[in-house]
Coordinates of C-alpha atoms in Angstrom, one line a residue:
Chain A
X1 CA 182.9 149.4 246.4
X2 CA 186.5 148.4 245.8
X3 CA 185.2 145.2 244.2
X4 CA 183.1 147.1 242.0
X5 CA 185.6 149.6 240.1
X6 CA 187.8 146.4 240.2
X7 CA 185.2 144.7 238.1
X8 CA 184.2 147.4 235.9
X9 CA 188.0 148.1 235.3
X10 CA 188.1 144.6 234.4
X11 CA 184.9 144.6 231.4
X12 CA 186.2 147.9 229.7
X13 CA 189.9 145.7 229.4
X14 CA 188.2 143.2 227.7
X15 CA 186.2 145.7 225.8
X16 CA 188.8 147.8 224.7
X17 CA 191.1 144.3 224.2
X18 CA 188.0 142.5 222.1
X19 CA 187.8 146.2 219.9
X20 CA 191.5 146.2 219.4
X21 CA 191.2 142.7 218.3
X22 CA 188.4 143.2 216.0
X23 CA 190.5 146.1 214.4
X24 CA 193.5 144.1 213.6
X25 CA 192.1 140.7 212.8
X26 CA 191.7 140.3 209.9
X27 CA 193.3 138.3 206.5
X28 CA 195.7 139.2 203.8
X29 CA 197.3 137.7 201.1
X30 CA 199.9 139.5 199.1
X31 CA 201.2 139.6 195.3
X32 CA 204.6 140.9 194.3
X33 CA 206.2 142.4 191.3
X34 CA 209.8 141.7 191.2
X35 CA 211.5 144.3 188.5
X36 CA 214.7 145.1 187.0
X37 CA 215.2 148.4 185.2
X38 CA 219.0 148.4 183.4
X39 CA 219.7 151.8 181.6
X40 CA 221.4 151.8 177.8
X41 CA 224.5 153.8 177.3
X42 CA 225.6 156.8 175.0
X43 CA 229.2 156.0 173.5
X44 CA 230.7 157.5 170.3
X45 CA 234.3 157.5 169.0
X46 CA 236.3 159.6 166.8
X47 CA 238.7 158.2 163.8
X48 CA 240.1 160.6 161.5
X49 CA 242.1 160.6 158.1
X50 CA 244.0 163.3 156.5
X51 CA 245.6 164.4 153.3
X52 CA 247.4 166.9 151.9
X53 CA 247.4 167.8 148.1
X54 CA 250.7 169.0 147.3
X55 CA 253.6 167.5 145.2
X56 CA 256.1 168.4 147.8
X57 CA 255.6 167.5 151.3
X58 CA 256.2 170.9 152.4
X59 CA 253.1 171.5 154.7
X60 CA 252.4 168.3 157.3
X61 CA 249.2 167.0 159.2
X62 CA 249.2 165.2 161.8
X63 CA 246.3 164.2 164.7
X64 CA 245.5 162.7 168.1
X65 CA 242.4 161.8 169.8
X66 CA 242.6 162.1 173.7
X67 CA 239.7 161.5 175.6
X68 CA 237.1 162.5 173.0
X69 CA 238.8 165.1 171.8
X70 CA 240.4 165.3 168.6
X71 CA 243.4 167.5 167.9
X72 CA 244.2 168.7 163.8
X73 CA 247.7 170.2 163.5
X74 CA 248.2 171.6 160.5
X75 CA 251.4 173.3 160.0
X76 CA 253.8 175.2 157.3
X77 CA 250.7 175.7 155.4
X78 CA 251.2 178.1 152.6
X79 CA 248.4 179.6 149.7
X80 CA 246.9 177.0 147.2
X81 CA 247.2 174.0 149.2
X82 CA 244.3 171.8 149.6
X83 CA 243.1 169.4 152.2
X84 CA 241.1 166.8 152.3
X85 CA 239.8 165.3 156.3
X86 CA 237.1 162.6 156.8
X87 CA 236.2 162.5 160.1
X88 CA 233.8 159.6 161.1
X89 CA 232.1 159.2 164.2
X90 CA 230.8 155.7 165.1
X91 CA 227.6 155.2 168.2
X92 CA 229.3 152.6 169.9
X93 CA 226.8 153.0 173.0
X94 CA 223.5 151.2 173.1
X95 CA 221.2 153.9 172.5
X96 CA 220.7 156.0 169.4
X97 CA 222.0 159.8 169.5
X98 CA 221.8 162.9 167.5
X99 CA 223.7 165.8 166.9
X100 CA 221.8 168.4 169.3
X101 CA 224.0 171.4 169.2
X102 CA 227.8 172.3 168.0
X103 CA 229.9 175.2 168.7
X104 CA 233.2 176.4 167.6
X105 CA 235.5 179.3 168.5
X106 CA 239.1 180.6 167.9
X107 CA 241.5 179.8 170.3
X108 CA 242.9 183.0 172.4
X109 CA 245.2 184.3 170.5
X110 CA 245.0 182.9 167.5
X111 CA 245.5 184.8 164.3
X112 CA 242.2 184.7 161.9
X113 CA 242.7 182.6 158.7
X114 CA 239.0 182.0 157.9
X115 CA 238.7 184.3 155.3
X116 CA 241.1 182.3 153.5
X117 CA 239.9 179.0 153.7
X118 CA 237.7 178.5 151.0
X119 CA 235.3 174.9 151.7
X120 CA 235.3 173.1 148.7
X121 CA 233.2 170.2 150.2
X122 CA 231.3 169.5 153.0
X123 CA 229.4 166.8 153.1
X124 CA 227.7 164.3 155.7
X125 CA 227.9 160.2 154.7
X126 CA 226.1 158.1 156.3
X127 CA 227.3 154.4 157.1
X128 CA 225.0 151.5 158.1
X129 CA 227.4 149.8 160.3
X130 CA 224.8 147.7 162.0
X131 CA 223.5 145.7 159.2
X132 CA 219.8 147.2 159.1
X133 CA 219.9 149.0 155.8
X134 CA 219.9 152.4 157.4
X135 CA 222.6 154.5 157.2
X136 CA 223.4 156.8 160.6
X137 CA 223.4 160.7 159.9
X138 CA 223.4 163.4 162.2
X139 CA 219.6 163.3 163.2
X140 CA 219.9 160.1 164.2
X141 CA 223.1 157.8 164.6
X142 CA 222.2 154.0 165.7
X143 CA 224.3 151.8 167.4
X144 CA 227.0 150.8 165.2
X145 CA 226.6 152.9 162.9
X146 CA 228.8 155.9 161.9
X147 CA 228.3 159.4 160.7
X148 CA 231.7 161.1 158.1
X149 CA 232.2 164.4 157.5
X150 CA 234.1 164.7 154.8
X151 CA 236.0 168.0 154.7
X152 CA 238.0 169.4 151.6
X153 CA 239.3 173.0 152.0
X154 CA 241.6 175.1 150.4
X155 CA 244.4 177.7 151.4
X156 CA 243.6 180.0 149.3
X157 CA 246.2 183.2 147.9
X158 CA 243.9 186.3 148.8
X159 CA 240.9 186.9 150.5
X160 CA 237.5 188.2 149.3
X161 CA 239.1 191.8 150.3
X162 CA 241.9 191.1 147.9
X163 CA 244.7 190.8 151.2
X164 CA 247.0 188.5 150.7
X165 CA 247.3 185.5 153.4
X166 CA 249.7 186.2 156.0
X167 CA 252.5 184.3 157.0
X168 CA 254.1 183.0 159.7
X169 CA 250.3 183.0 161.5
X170 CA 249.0 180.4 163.7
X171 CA 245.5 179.7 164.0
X172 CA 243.8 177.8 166.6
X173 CA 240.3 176.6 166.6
X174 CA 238.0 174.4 168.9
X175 CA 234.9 172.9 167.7
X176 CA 232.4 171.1 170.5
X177 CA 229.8 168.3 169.1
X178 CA 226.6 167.6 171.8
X179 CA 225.3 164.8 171.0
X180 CA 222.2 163.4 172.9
X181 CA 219.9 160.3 172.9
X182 CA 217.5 160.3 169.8
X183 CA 214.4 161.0 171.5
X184 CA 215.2 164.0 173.3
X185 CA 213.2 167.0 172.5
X186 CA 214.7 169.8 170.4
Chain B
X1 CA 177.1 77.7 279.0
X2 CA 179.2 80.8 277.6
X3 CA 177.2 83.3 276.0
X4 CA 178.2 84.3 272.8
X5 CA 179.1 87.9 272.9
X6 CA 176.8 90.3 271.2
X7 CA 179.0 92.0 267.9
X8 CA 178.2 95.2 265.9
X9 CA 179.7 93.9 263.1
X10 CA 176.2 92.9 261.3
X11 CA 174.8 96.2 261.9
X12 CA 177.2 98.1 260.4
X13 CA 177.3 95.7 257.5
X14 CA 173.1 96.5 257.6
X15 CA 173.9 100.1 257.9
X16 CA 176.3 100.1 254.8
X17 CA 174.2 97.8 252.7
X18 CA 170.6 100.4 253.7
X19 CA 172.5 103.0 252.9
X20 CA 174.4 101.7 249.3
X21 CA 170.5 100.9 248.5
X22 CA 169.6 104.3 249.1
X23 CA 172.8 105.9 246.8
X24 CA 172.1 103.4 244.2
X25 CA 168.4 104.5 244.1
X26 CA 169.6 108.1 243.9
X27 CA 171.5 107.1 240.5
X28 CA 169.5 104.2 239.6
X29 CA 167.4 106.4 236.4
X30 CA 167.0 106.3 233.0
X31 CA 168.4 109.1 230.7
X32 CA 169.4 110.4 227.8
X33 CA 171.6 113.0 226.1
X34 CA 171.1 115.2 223.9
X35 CA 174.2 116.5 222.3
X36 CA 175.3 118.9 219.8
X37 CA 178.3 118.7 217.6
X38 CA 179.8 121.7 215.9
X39 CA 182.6 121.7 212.7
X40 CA 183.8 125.2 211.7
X41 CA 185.6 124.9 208.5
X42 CA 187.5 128.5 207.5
X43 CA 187.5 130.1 204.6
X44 CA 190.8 130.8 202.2
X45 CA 191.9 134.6 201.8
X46 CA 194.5 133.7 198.4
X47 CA 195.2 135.6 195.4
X48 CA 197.3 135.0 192.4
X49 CA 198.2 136.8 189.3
X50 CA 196.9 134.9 186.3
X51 CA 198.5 137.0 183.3
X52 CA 200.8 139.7 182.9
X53 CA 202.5 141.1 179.7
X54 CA 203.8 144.9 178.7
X55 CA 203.0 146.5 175.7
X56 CA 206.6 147.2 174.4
X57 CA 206.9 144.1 172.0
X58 CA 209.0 145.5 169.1
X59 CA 209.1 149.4 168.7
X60 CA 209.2 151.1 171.9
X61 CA 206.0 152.4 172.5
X62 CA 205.4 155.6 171.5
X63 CA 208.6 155.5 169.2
X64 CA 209.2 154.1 165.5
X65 CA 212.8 151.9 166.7
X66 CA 213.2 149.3 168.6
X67 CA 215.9 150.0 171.1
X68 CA 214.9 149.3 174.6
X69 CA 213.2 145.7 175.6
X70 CA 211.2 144.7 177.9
X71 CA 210.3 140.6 179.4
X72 CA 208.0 140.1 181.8
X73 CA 206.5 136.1 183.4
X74 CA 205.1 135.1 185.9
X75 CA 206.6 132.8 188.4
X76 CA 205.9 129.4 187.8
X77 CA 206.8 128.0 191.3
X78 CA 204.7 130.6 192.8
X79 CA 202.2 132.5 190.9
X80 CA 202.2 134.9 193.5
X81 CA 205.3 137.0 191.9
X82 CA 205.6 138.4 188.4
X83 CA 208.7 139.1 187.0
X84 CA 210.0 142.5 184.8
X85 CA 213.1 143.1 183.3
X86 CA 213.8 146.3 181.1
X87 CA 216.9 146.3 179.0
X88 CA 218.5 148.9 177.0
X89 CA 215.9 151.7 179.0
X90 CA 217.2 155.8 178.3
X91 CA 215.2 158.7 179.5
X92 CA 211.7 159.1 178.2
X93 CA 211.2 155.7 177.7
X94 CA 207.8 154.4 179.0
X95 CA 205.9 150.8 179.2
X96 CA 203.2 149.7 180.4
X97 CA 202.2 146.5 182.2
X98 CA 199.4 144.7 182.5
X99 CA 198.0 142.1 184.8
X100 CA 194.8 140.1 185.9
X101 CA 195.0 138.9 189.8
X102 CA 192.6 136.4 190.1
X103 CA 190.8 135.1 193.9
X104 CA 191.5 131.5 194.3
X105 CA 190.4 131.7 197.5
X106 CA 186.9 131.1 198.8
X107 CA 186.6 134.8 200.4
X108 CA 185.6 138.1 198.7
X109 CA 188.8 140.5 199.1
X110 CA 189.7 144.2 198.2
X111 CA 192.4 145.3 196.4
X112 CA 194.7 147.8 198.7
X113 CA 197.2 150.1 197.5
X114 CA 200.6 149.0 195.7
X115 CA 203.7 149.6 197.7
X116 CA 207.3 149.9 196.1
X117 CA 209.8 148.6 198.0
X118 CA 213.6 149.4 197.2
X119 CA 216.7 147.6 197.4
X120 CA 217.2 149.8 200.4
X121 CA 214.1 149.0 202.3
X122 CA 212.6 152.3 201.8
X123 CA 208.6 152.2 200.9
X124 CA 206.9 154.2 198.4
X125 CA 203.3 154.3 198.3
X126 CA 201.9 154.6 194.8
X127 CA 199.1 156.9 193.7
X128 CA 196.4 155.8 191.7
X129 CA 196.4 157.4 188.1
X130 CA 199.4 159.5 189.2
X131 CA 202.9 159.9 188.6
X132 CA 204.9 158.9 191.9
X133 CA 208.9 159.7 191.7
X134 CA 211.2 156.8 192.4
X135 CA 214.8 157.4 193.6
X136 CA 215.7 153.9 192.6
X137 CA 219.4 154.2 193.9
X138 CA 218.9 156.3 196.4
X139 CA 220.9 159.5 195.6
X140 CA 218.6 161.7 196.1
X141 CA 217.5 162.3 192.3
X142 CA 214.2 160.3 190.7
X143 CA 215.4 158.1 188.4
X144 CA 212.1 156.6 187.2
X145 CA 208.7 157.1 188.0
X146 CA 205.9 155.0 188.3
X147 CA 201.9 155.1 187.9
X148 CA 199.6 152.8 188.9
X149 CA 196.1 152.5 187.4
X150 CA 193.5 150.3 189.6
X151 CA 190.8 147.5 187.9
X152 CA 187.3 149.2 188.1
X153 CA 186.1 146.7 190.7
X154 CA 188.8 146.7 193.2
X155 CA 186.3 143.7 195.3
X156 CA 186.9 140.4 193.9
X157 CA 184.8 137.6 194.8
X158 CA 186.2 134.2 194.7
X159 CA 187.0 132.7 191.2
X160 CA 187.0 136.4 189.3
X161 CA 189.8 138.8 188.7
X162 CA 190.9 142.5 188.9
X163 CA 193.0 143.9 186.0
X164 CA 195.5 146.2 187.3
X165 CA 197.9 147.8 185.5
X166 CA 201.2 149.5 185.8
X167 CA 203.7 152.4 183.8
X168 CA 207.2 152.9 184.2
X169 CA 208.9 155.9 183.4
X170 CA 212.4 156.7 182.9
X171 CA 213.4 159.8 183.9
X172 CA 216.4 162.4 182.3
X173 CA 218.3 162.0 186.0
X174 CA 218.6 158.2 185.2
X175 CA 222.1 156.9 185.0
X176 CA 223.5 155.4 181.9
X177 CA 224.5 151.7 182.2
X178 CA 222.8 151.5 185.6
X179 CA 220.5 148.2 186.8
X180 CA 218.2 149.3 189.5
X181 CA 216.2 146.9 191.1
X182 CA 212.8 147.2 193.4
X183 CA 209.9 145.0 194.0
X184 CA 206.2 145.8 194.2
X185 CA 203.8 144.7 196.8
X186 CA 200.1 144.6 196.7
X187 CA 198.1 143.1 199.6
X188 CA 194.4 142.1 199.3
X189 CA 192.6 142.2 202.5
X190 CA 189.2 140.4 203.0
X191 CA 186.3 142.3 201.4
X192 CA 184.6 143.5 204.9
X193 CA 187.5 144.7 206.7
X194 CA 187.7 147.2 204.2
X195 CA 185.8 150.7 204.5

């Protein structure tokens, strides 16, 4: 009897072994696809240029740019002077951008001079930097290439309410350029 | 007169001789074989891809500029790898790839399902005809994702080839100036071990 359930213990092994075999044996061969994926970059940089139109150097400009920001000082400005800015901005990432949203605001604080600053130009250039016979503009801005906004504006004696413009008034402004990689949806 | 003593000696020499007869007689007989001989040659489970090119070569796909660029060969030591490089990639960008993997084995085989493996070891199973997310560096946000799309006849008898193509993504969550790398794996199994 013993013999028996030894035996039969025995053939279901050897089935079960034989079925796990069966189960596993069998070929492969394998291909591969080796990739590498490196992403572009989005880089822009500010350079500015200023000039006042007076015949005394009465009011002064100056500027910095600090980690992507630019600062304008304008100071001892007085009625009737005019100022001329270029501000160029230059892609020097890999990828193209565009100008996808811009905000400004008055700094807290700051006294109101808008309605006498009269704009006397504003006006986008574009500049093919990169050689391909397009110029960059502020839908879309190529690699190398650079965008100027070129800014004249004048101080002007009175308002459209006929109020003279104050003095001794500071005014501080902030202005915020997104720009984002061509392609991106609107 | 001595008389000579009676020895066994010849009898047992009788004995031995009768009896040598008799075992000779017993293998004393003609005969003759009959044999079988038996060669078992296997067969050859291989599989190699043959061509492979993506379709980004000028403008990117989809787009009217050329900015991203993409080079892909096959390994000339061992045609079992394919190469891809993508240069210059930025979110949206897509390509596609295309290759044949011929049999240059001597046994039918299946296609199975691609694998991506990633520089960490972690593997991601692709879905055919579906977008699969792939967390290239592992920070927890997709940075790509991938789509495989099988050949119609995923058995291949010896000598033929499946095509079998593949698109890559790249996602917003993408970092810029980033190289990720991964490698995909697809293993062909002999054509009846497959359901």
């Amino acid at each position: 009897m013993d013999t028996k359930k030894l035996m039969a213990t025995f053939a279901i092994l050897i089935i079960a072994l034989g079925i796990a075999g069966f189960a596993y044996a069998h070929w492969t061969a394998t291909v591969y696809i080796e990739g590498e994926i490196t992403t572009g970059y989005l880089g822009l940089e500010w350079s500015f240029e200023g000039e006042l139109i007076q015949t005394k150097p009465v009011a002064e400009l100056d500027y910095e740019i600090e980690d992507g920001c630019l600062w304008v000082n304008l100071t001892n400005v007085y009625p009737c002077l005019t100022v001329n800015m270029t501000i160029d901005v230059t892609n020097t990432g890999t990828i193209p951008v565009k100008l996808y949203d811009w905000k400004w605001g008055l700094e807290e604080g700051s006294d109101n001079l808008l309605p006498w600053i009269k704009v006397l130009k504003c006006e986008f250039i574009g500049v093919d930097g990169n050689g391909d016979g397009v110029p960059g503009s502020i839908e879309q801005l190529d690699p190398g290439d650079s965008v100027v906004l070129w800014l004249k504006i004048h101080f002007e004696q009175e308002n459209a309410q006929g109020e003279v413009m104050p003095q001794d008034a500071w005014m501080g402004f902030w202005a915020r350029f997104e720009w984002v990689n061509w392609n991106a949806e609107d | 007169m001595m008389l000579k003593k009676k020895t066994s000696i010849p009898a047992i020499a009788t004995i031995v001789l009768v009896a040598l007869a008799i075992v000779g007689f017993s293998y004393a007989h003609w005969s003759e074989y009959m044999r079988v001989t038996g060669e078992v040659e296997t067969g050859k489970l291989c599989a190699k891809i043959v061509t492979w090119f993506c379709n980004d070569k000028g403008e990117d796909p989809g787009y009217t500029k050329d900015v991203a660029k993409c080079t892909c060969w096959i390994d000339k030591k061992d045609p079992r790898y394919a190469h891809v490089k993508i240069e210059n990639a930025y979110p949206s960008y897509e390509v596609k790839f295309t290759c044949d993997i011929e049999n240059c084995g001597t046994i039918p085989w299946f296609m199975q399902t691609p694998v991506v493996i990633l520089a960490n070891g972690t593997k991601i199973e692709l879905v055919d005809s579906e977008w699969v997310d792939i967390d290239l560096d592992g920070d927890g946000k997709p940075d790509a994702n991938f789509m495989y799309i099988d050949g119609e006849d995923k058995q291949v008898h010896p000598g033929k080839y499946v095509e079998w193509s593949l698109r890559i993504h790249i996602k917003q969550s993408a970092t810029p100036g980033t190289t990720y790398t991964f490698t995909i794996s697809v293993d062909v199994v002999q054509w009846n071990m497959v359901e």
